[in-house]
PDB file of C-alpha atoms in Angstrom:
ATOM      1  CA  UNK A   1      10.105  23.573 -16.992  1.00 67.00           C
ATOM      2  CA  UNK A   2      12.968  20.856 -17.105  1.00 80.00           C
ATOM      3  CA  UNK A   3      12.677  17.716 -16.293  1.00 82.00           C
ATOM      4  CA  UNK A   4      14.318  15.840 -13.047  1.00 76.00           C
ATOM      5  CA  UNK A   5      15.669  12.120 -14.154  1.00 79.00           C
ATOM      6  CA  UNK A   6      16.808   9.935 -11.240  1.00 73.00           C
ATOM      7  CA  UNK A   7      19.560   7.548 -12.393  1.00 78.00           C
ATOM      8  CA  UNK A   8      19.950   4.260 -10.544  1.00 75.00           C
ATOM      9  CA  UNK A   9      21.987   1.196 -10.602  1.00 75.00           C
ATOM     10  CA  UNK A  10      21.015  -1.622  -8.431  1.00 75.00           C
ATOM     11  CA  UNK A  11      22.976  -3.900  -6.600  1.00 79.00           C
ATOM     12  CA  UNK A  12      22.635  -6.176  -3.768  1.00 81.00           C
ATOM     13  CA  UNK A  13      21.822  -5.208   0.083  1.00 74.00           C
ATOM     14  CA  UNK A  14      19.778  -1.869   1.014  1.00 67.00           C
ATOM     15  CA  UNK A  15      20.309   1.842   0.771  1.00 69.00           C
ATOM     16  CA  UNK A  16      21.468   4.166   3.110  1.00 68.00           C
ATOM     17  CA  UNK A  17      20.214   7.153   1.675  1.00 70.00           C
ATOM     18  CA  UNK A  18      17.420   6.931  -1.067  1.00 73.00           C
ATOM     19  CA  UNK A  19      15.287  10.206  -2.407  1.00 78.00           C
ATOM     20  CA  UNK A  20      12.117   7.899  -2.385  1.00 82.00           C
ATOM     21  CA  UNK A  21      10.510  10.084  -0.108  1.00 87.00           C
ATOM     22  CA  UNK A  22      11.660  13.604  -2.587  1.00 85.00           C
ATOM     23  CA  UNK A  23      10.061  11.885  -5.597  1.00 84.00           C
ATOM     24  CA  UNK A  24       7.007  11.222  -3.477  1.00 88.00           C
ATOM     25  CA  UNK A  25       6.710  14.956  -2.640  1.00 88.00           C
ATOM     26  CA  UNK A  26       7.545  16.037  -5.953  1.00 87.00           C
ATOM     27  CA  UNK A  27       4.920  14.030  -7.216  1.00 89.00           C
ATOM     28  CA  UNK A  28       2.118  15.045  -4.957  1.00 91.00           C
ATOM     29  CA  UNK A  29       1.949  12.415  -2.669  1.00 91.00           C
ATOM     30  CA  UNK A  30      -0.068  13.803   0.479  1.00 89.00           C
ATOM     31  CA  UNK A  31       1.771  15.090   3.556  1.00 91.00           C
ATOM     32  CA  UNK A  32       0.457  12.449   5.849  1.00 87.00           C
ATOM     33  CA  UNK A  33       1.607   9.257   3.743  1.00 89.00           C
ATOM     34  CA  UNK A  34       4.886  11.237   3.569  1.00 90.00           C
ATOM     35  CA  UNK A  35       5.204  11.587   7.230  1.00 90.00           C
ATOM     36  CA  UNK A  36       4.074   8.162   7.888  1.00 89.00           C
ATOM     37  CA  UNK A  37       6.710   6.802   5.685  1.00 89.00           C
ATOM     38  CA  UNK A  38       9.327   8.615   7.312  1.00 89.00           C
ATOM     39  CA  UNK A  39       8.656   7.454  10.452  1.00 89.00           C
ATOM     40  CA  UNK A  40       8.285   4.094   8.936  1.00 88.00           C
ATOM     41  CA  UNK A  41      11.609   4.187   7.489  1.00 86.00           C
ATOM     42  CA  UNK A  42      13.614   5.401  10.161  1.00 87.00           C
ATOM     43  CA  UNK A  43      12.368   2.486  12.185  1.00 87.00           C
ATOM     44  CA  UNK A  44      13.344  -0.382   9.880  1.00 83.00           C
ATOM     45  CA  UNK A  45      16.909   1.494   9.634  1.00 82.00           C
ATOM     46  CA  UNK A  46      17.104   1.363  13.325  1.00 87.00           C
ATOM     47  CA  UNK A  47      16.182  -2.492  13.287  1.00 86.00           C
ATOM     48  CA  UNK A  48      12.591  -1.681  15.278  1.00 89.00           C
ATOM     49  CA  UNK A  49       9.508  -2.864  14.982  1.00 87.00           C
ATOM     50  CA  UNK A  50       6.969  -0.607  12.652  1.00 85.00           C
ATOM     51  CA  UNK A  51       3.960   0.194  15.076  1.00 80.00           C
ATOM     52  CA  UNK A  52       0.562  -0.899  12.405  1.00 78.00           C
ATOM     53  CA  UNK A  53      -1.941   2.414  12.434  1.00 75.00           C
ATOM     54  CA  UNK A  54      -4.983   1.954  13.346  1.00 72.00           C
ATOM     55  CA  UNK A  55      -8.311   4.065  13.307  1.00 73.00           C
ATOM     56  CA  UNK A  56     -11.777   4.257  11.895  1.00 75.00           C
ATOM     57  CA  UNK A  57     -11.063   4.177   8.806  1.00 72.00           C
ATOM     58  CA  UNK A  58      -8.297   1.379   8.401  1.00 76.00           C
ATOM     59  CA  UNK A  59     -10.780  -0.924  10.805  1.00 80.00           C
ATOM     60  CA  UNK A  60     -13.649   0.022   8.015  1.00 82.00           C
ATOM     61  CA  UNK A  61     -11.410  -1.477   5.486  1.00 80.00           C
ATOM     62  CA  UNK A  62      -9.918  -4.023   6.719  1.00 83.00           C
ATOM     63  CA  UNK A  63     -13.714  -5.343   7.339  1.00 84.00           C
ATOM     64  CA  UNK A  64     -13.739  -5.022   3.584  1.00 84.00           C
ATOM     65  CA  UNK A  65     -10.853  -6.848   2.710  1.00 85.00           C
ATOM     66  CA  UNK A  66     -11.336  -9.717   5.065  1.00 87.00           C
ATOM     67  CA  UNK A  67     -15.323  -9.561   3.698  1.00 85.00           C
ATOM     68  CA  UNK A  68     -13.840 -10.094   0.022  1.00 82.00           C
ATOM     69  CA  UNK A  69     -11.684 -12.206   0.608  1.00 85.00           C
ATOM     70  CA  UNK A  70     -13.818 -14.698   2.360  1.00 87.00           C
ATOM     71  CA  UNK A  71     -16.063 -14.264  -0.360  1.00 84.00           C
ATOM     72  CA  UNK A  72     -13.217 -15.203  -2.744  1.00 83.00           C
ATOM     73  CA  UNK A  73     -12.449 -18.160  -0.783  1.00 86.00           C
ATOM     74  CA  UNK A  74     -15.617 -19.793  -0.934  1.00 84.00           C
ATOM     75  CA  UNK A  75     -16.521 -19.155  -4.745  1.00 83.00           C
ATOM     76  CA  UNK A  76     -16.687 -21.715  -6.963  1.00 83.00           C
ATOM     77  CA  UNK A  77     -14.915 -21.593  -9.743  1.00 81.00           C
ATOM     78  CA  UNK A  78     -16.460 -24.116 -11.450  1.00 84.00           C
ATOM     79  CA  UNK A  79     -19.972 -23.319 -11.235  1.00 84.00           C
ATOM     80  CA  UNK A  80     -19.914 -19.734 -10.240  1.00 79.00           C
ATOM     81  CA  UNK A  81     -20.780 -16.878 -12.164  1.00 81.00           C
ATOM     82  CA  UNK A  82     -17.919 -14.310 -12.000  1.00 80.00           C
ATOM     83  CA  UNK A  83     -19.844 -11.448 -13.309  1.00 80.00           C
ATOM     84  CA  UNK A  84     -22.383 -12.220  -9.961  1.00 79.00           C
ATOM     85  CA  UNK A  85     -19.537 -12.640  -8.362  1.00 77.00           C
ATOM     86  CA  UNK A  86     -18.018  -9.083  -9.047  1.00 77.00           C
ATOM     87  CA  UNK A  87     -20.983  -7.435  -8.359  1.00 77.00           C
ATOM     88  CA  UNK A  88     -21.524  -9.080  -4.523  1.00 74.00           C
ATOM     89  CA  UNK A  89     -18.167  -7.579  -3.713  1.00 69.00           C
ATOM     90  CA  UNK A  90     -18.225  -4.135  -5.202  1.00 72.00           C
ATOM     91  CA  UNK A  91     -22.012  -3.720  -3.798  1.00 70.00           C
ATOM     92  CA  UNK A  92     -20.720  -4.503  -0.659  1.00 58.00           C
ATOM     93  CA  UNK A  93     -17.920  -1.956  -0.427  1.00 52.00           C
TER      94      UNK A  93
END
C-alpha cells in the first residue's frame, strides 16, 4: 500500500479549495463530523453565520465544561490540593 503525502506551502489569506475534508475521510473521521464540517465550511465561504448544534448530548457537556471550569475558577492555588482537585472534576464527569 503506498503512501499519500500532501505537500503545502503557506502563505497569507485563506484557501479556496483545501482537501481537509479528503484527509479527514481517509483517516476515518466519522461521517457525521464530515458532514457537519462541510456544511460548516461552505457557510464561512459564503460570509454566513455558522448555526451552533445543539442536542442532548452537547447540552450534557456543556454542563460539564461550565461545571469544571467554575471549579477551576474558584481553586486555590495556593492552598489547594491539585491531586483533590483532579479527582472532584473527573468524578463529576
Amino acid at each position: 500500500m503506498e503512501d499519500i503525502v500532501f505537500l503545502y506551502r503557506l502563505v497569507p489569506g485563506h484557501v479556496h479549495h483545501s482537501y481537509g475534508l479528503h484527509c479527514a475521510l481517509l483517516a476515518g473521521v466519522p461521517d457525521e463530523i464530515i458532514k457537519r464540517a462541510e456544511v460548516v465550511l461552505d457557510a464561512v465561504s459564503k460570509n454566513n453565520c455558522v448555526e451552533r448544534l445543539c442536542n442532548e448530548n452537547i447540552s450534557a457537556q456543556d454542563d460539564e465544561y461550565k461545571n469544571a471550569m467554575e471549579k477551576l475558577l474558584t481553586f486555590d492555588i495556593d492552598s489547594g490540593d491539585l491531586n483533590l482537585f483532579f479527582e472532584e472534576i473527573f468524578s463529576s464527569s
